[in-house]
Coordinates of C-alpha atoms in Angstrom, one line a residue:
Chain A
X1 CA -53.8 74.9 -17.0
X2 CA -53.3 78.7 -18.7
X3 CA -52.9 79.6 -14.3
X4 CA -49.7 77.3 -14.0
X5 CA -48.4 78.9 -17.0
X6 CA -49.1 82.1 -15.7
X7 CA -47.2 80.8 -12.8
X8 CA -44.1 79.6 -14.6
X9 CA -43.9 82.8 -16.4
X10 CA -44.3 84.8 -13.3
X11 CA -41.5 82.9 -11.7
X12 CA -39.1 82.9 -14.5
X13 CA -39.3 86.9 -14.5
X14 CA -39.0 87.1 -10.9
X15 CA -35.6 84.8 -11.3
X16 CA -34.2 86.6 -14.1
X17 CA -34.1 89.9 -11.9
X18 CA -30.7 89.3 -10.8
X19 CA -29.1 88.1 -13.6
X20 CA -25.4 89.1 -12.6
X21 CA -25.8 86.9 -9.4
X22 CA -26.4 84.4 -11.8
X23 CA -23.8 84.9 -14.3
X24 CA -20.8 85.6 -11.5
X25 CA -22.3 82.3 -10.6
X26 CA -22.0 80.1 -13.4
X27 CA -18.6 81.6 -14.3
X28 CA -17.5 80.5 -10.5
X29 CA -18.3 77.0 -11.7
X30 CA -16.4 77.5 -14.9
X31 CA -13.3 77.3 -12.9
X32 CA -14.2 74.0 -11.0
X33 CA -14.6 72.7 -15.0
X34 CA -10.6 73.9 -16.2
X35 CA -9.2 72.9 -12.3
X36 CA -10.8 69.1 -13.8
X37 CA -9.7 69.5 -17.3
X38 CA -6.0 70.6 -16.3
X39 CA -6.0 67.6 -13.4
X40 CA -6.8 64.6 -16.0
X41 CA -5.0 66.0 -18.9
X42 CA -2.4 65.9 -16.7
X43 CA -2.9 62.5 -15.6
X44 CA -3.8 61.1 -18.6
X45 CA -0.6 62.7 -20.5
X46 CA 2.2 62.7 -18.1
X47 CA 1.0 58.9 -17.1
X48 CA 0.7 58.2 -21.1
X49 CA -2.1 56.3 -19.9
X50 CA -4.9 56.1 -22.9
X51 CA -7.8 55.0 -21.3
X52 CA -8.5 54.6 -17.3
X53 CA -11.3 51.9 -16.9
X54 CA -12.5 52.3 -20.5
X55 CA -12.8 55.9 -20.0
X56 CA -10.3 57.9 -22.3
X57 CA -9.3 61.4 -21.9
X58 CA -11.6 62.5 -24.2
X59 CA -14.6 60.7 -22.1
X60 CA -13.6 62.0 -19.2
X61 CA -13.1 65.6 -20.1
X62 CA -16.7 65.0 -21.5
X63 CA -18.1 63.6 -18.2
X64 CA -16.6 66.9 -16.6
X65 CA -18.3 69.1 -19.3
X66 CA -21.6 67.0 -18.8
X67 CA -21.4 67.2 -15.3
X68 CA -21.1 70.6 -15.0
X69 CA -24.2 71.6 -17.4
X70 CA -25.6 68.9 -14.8
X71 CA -25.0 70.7 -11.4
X72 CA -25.8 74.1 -12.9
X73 CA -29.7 72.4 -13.3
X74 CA -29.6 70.4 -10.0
X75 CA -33.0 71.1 -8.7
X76 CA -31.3 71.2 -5.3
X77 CA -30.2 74.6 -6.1
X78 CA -34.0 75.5 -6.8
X79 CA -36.3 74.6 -4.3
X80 CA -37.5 76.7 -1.2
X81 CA -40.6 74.0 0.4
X82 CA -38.2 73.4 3.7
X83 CA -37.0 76.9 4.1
X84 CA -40.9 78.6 2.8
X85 CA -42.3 75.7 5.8
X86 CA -39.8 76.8 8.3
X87 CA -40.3 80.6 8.1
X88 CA -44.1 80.3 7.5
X89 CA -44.1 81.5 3.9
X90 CA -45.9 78.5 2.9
X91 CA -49.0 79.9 4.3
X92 CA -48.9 81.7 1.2
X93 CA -48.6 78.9 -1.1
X94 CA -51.5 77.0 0.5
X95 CA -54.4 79.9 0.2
X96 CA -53.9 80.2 -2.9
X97 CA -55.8 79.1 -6.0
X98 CA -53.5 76.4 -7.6
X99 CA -52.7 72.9 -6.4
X100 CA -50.1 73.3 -3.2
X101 CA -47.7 70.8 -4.5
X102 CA -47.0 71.9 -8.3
X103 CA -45.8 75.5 -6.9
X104 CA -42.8 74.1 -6.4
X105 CA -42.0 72.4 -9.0
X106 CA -42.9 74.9 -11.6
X107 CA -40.6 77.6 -9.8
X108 CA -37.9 74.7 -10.3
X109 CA -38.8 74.4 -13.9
X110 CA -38.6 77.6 -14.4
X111 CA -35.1 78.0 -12.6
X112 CA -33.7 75.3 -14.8
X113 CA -34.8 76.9 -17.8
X114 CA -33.1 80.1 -17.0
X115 CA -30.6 78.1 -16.2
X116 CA -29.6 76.4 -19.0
X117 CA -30.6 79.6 -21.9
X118 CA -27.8 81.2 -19.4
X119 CA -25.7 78.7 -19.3
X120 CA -25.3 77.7 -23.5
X121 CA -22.7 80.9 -23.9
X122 CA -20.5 79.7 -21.1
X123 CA -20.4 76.1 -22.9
X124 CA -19.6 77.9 -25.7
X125 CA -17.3 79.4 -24.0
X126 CA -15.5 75.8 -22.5
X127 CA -16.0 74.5 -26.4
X128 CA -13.7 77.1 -27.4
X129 CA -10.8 76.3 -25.3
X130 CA -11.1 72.5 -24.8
X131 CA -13.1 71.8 -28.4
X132 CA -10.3 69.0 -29.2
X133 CA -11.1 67.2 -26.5
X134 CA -14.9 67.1 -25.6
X135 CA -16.7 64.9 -27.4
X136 CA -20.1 66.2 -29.6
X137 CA -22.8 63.1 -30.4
X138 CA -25.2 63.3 -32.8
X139 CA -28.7 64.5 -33.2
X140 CA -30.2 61.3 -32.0
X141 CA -28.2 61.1 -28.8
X142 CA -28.6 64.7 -28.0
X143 CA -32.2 63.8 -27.9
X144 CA -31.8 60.0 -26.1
X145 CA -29.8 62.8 -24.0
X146 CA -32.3 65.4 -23.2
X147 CA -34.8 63.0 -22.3
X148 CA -32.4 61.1 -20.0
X149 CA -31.5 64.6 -18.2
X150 CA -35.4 65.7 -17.8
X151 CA -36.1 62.3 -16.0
X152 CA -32.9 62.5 -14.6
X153 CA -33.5 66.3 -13.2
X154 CA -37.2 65.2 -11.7
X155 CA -36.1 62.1 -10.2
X156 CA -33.7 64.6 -8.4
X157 CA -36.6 67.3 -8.0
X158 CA -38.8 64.3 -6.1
X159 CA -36.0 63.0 -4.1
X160 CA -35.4 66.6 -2.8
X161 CA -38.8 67.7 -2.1
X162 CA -39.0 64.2 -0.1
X163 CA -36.4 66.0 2.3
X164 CA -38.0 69.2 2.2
X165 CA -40.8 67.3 3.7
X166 CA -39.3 66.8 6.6
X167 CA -39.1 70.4 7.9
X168 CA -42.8 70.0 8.8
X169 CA -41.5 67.2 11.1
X170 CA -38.5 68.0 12.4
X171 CA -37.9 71.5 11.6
X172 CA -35.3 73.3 9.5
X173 CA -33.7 70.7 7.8
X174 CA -31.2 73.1 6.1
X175 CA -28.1 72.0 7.1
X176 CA -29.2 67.7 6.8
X177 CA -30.5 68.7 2.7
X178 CA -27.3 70.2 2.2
X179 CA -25.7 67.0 3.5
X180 CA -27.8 64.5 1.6
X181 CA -27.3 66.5 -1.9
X182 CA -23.5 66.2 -0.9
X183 CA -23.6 62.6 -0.3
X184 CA -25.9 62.3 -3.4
X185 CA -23.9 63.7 -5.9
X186 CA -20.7 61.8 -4.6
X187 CA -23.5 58.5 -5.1
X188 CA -24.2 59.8 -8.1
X189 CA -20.7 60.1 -9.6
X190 CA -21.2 63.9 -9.4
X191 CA -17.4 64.3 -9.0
X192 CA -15.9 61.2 -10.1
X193 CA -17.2 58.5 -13.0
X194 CA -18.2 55.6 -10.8
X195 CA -16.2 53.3 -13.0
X196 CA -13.1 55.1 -11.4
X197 CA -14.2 54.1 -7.7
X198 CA -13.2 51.0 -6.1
X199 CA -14.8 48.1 -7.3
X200 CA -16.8 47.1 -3.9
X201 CA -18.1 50.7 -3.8
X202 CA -18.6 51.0 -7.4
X203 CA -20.8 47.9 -7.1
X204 CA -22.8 49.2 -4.1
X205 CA -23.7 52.5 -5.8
X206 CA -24.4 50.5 -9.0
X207 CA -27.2 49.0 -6.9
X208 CA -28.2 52.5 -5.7
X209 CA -30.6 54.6 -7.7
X210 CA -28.6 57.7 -7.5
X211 CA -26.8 57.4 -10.3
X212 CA -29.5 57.8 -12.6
X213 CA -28.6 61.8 -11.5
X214 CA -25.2 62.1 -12.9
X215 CA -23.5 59.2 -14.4
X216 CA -26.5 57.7 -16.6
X217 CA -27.1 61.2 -18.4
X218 CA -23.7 61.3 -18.8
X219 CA -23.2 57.7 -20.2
X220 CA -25.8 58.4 -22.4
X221 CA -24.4 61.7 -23.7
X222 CA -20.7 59.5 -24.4
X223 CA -22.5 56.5 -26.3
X224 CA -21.6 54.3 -23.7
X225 CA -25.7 53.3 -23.7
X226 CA -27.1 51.3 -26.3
X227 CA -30.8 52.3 -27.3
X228 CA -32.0 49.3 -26.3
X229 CA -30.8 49.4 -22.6
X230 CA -31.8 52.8 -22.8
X231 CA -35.5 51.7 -22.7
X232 CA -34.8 50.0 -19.9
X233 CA -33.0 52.7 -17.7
X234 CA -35.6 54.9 -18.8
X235 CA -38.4 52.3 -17.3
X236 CA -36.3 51.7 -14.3
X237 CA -35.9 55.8 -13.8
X238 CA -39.8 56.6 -13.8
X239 CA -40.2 53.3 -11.6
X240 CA -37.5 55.2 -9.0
X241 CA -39.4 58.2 -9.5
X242 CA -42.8 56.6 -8.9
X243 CA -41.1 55.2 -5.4
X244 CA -39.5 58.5 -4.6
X245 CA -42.7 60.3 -5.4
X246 CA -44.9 57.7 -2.8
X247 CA -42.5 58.6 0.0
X248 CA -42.8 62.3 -1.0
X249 CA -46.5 62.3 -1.3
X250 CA -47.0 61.1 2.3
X251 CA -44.3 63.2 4.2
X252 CA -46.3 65.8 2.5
X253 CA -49.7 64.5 3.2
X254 CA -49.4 63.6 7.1
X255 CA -46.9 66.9 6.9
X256 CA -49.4 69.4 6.3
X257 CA -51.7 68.2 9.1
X258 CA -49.3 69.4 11.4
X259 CA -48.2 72.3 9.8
X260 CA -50.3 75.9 11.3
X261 CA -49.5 79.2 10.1
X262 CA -50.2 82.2 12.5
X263 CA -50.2 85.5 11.3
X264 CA -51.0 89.2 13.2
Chain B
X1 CA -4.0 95.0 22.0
X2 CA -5.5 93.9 24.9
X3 CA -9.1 94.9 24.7
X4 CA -8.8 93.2 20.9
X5 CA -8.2 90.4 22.7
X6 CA -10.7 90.4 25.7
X7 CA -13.5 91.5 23.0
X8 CA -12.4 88.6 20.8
X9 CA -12.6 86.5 23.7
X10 CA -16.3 87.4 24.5
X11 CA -17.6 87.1 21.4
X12 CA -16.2 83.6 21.1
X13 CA -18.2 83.1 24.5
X14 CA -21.3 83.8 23.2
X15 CA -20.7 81.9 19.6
X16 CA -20.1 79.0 22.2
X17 CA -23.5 79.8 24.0
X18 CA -25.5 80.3 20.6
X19 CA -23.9 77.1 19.2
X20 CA -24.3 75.5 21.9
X21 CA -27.8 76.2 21.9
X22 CA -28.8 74.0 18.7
X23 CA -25.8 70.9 18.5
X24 CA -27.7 69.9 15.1
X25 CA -26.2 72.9 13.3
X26 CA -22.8 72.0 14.8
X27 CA -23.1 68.3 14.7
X28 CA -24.4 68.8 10.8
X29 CA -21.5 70.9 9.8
X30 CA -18.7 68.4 11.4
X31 CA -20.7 65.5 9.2
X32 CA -20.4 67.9 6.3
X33 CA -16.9 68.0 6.5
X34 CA -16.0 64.5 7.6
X35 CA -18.1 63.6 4.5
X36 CA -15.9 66.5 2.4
X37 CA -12.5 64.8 3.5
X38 CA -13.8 61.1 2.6
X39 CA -15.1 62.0 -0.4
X40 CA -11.5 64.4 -1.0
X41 CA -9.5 61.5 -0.2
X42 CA -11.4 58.9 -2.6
X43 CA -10.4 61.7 -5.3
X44 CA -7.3 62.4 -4.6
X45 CA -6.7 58.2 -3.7
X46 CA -8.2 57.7 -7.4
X47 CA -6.2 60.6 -9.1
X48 CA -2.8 58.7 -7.6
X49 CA -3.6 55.1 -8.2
X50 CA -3.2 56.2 -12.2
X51 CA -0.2 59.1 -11.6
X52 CA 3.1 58.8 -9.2
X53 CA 2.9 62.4 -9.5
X54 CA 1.1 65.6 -10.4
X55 CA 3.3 68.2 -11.4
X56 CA 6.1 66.9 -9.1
X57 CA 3.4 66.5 -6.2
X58 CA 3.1 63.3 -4.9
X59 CA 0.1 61.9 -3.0
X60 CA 1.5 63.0 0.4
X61 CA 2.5 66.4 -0.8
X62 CA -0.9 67.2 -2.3
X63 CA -2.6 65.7 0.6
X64 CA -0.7 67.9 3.1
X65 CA -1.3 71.2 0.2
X66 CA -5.2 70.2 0.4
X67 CA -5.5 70.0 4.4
X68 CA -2.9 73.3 5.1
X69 CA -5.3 75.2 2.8
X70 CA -8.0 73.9 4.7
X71 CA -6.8 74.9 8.0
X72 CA -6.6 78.2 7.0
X73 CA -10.3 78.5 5.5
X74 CA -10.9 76.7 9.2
X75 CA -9.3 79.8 10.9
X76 CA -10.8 82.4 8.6
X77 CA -14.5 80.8 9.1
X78 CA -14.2 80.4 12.7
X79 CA -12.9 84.3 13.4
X80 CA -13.4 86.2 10.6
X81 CA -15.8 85.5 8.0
X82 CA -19.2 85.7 9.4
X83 CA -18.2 89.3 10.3
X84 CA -16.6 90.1 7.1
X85 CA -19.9 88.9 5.1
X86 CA -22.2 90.6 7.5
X87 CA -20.5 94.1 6.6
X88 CA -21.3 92.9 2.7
X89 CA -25.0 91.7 3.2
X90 CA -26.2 93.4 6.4
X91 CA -24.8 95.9 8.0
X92 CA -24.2 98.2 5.1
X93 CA -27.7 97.8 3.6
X94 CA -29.4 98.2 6.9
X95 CA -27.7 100.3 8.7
X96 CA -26.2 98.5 11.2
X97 CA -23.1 99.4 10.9
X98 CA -23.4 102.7 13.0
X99 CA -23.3 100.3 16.0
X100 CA -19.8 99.4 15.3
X101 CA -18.7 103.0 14.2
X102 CA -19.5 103.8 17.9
X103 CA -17.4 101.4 19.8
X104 CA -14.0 103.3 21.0
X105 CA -12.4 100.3 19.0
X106 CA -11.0 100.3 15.4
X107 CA -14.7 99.8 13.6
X108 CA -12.9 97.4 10.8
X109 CA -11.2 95.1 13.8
X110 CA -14.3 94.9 15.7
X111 CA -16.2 94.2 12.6
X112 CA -14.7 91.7 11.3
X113 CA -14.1 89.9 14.9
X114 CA -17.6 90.4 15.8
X115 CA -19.1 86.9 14.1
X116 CA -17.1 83.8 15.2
X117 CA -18.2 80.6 14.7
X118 CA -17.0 77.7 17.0
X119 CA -17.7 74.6 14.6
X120 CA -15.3 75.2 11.7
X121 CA -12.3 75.6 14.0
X122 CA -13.7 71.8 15.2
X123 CA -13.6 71.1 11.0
X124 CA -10.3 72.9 11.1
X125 CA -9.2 69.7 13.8
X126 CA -10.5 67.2 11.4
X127 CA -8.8 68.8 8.5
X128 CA -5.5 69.4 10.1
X129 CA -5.8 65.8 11.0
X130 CA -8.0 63.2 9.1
X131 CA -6.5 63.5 5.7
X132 CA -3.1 61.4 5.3
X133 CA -0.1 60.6 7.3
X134 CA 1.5 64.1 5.6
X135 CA -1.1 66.2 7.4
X136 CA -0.8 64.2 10.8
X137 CA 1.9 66.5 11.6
X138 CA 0.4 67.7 14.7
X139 CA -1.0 64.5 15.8
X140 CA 3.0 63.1 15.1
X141 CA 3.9 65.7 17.4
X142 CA 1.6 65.2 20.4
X143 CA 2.4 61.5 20.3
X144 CA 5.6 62.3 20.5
X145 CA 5.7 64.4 23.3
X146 CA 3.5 62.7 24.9
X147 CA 5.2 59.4 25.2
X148 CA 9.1 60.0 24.3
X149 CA 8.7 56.8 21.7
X150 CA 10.2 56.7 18.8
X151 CA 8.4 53.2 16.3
X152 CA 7.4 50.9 15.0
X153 CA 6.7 49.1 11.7
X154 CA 8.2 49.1 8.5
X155 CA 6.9 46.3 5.7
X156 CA 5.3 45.6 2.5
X157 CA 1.7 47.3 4.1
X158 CA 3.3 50.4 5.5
X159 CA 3.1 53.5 3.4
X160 CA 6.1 56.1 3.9
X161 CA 6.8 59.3 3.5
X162 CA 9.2 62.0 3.7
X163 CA 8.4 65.9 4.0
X164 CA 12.0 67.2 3.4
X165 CA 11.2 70.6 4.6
X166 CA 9.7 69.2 8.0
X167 CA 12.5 67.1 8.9
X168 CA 10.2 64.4 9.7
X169 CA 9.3 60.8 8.2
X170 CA 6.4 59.7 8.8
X171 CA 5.5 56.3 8.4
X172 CA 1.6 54.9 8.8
X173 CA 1.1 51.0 9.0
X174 CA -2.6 50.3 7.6
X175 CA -2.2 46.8 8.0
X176 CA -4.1 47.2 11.6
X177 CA -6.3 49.9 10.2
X178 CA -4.7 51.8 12.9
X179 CA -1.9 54.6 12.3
X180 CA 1.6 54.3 13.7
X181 CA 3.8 56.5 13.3
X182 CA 7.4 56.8 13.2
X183 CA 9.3 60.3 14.1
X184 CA 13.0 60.8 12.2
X185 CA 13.8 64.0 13.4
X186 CA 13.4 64.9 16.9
X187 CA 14.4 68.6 17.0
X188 CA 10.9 70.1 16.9
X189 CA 8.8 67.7 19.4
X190 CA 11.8 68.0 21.7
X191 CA 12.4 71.3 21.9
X192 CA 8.3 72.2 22.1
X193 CA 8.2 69.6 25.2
X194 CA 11.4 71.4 27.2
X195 CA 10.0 74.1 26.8
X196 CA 5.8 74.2 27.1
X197 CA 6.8 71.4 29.9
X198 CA 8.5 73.4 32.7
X199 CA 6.3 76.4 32.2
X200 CA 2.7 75.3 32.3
X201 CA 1.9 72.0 35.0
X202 CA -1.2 71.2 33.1
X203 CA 0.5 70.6 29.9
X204 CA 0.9 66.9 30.0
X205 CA -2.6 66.0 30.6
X206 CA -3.2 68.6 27.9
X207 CA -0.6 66.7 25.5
X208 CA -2.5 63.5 26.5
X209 CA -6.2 64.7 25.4
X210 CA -4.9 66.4 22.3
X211 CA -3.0 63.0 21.5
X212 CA -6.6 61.1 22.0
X213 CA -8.9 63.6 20.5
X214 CA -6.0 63.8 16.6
X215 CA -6.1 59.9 17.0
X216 CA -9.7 59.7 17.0
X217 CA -10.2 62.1 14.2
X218 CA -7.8 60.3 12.2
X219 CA -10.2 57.2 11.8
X220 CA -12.8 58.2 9.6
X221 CA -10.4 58.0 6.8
X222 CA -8.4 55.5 8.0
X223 CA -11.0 53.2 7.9
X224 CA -12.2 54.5 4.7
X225 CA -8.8 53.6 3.3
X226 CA -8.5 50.2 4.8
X227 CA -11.8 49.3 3.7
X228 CA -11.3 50.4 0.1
X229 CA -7.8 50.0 -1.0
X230 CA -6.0 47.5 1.6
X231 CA -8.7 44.8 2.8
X232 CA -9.9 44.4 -0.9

């Protein structure tokens, strides 16, 4: 065990190296946050429209916060399987002492960690300026919260390394991951609360399990999810992520049999 | 000027070659932004079910701001920006930029030509075209010409509007699912046909593909529209 720890700490150093790529960054997505906040105030005010499909101002402006936080610890951003596969780097991975598949992951982890420690003064930051109109729960939903967004986070983490997968059968897959974590998020309510959708296509992606990435973390973060539901999403989260990890695990497996590194 | 040109031309030749050497890259970055426009046009269809306005932008207004923008980020990808980032990641850092130093050229011209891509100026089609009635400007105009008609439908399904400094209304019936459009102002289209018409002999059949190729490109969110917000 004391080797993957070893491993996490070795990554998060080699992460933190250039830290103004990540601040410059996380201050670029600072402006996507006030372009939202100015849009809805805007439509919320001039509209005097106090709630749109139960979601009031203050709700939405806290989806937008939430979100953010949310894409800033995507795992999407994080993992390098399909491109380490494609260029042969993987070769690396696989002589060395530690279980192939939990390399990945524990650079991931350790991304998101960085992540988020960088990312608290920049909330602060947003708090400052829009305080009156995001919402702050209480201790016991920050934690219903937190453990929403971890499942949340490797439910995401699984799903992706499912389409990393597929660089060892069909090549770089690049372009087709950034395609399906476009389409995801827009699933997911990543840019838009599904209740604001139309109603056929809200009930599709209801159906879906991709909103358990964006709009359940975030529902759970507003109060909108009782604690006793709450069990139940979680359940139906780990049962996603049990699926997810089934497909994963035998891309990977019937993957690797075709995979050959050369070297000279 | 002309060398700019020529050399411009050539390296678009071989962009065409390289890209045409693995479609997935191009097919995947059309998808991309066909997805981009759907998902832009759910937004902006959301934002304006709850607003008539946005700061004294209207649906159509916006829609057109969104795709003009767009069409210029098209332009800029397709000719300038992979040599532009090149000089910041590369060329610098390696040392590559001695090549273009070299060239009995201006070294910043060439550079900054020397990267094309042919698949954003496709994206810069869709963009120009897929987004609303306001941005079918172009495809108004090559029906237009094409076709000297002057239509169709106005009732309780037809969405209007009016783009004062164009000159044109442009009306869209989604009753069909298919767009129609209706031309009040025939100055521009007019005068574009007299004159493009007696100078090149081609330019007809050319009017005729480029009419095809915006009305195909404007289904995507035609459909998308029809499905979620008319046939519901």
């Amino acid at each position: 065990m004391k080797k993957y720890w070893v491993y996490f700490l070795v990554s998060l150093k080699s992460e933190s190296t250039y830290k103004a790529d990540f601040i410059l960054s996380m201050a670029a997505d600072l402006v996507f946050f006030f372009i939202n906040f100015i849009v809805w105030k805007t439509i919320y005010t001039t509209g005097n429209i106090s709630s749109i499909d139960n979601y009031t101002l203050t709700n939405t402006v806290t989806y937008f916060f939430i979100t953010n936080l949310i894409f800033r610890l995507e795992t999407s951003n994080f993992l390098w399987l399909g491109y380490s596969i494609w260029d042969g780097y993987f070769t690396n991975d696989l002589v060395k002492p530690w279980h192939v598949k939990l390399t990945d992951p524990l650079l991931c982890y350790a991304d998101m960690f960085l992540n988020l420690l960088l990312y608290i003064p920049l909330m602060l930051f947003i708090l400052i300026f829009t305080h009156s109109y995001v919402m702050l729960p209480g201790f016991t939903q920050i934690i219903y919260f937190a453990i929403t967004l971890i499942l949340s986070l490797t439910f995401g983490m699984i799903i992706n390394l499912s389409f990393h997968s597929l660089t060892f059968y069909f090549g770089d897959q690049e372009n087709n991951i950034g395609i399906f974590n476009y389409i995801i998020a827009f699933l997911a309510g990543g840019f838009l609360p599904l209740a604001f959708l139309p109603e056929a296509l809200g009930r599709i992606l209801h159906i879906l399990p991709f909103r358990f990435l964006f709009e359940v973390p975030v529902n759970v973060y507003l109060g909108k999810v009782g604690i006793d539901q709450l069990i139940g999403i979680w359940g139906q989260m780990i049962i996603w992520m049990f699926v997810f990890y089934l497909v994963y695990h035998y891309l990977f497996k019937f993957g690797l049999r075709r995979y050959s590194g050369v070297g000279r | 000027m002309k060398k700019y040109f020529k050399t411009l031309y050539v390296f678009c030749k071989n962009a065409y070659i390289r890209d045409k050497s693995i479609p997935g890259f191009v097919i995947g970055g059309v998808i991309f932004e066909l997805i981009e426009i759907t998902v832009t046009v759910v937004m902006f269809n959301v934002i304006f079910d709850n607003t008539k306005s946005l700061g004294g932008w209207n649906f159509y207004q916006t829609l057109f701001l969104y795709a003009f923008v767009k069409v210029i980020f098209a332009l800029n990808n397709t000719f300038f920006k992979g040599g532009v980032q090149s000089l910041a990641r590369e060329m610098i850092r390696q040392g590559t930029l001695d090549f273009h130093l070299t060239k009995p050229m201006h070294s910043l011209i060439l550079l900054i030509i020397s990267k094309p891509r042919i698949y954003p100026l496709i994206n810069g089609f869709f963009r120009s075209d897929t987004c609303h009635p306001s941005s079918n400007f172009l495809a108004c105009i090559f029906d237009y010409i094409q076709s000297d008609f002057v239509c169709l439908s106005s009732n309780h399904n037809t969405d209007s509007c009016f783009l004062a400094n164009q000159g044109l209304g442009i009306t869209r019936n989604y009753e069909s699912g298919i767009s129609v459009y209706a031309l009040s102002s025939q100055n521009v289209p007019t005068l574009l046909k007299n004159h493009f018409a007696n100078r090149f002999p081609g330019f007809n059949c050319f009017i005729c593909a480029g009419s095809y190729f915006y009305r195909a490109t404007a289904r995507p969110a035609d459909f998308f529209h029809y499905f979620c917000y008319t046939s519901i």
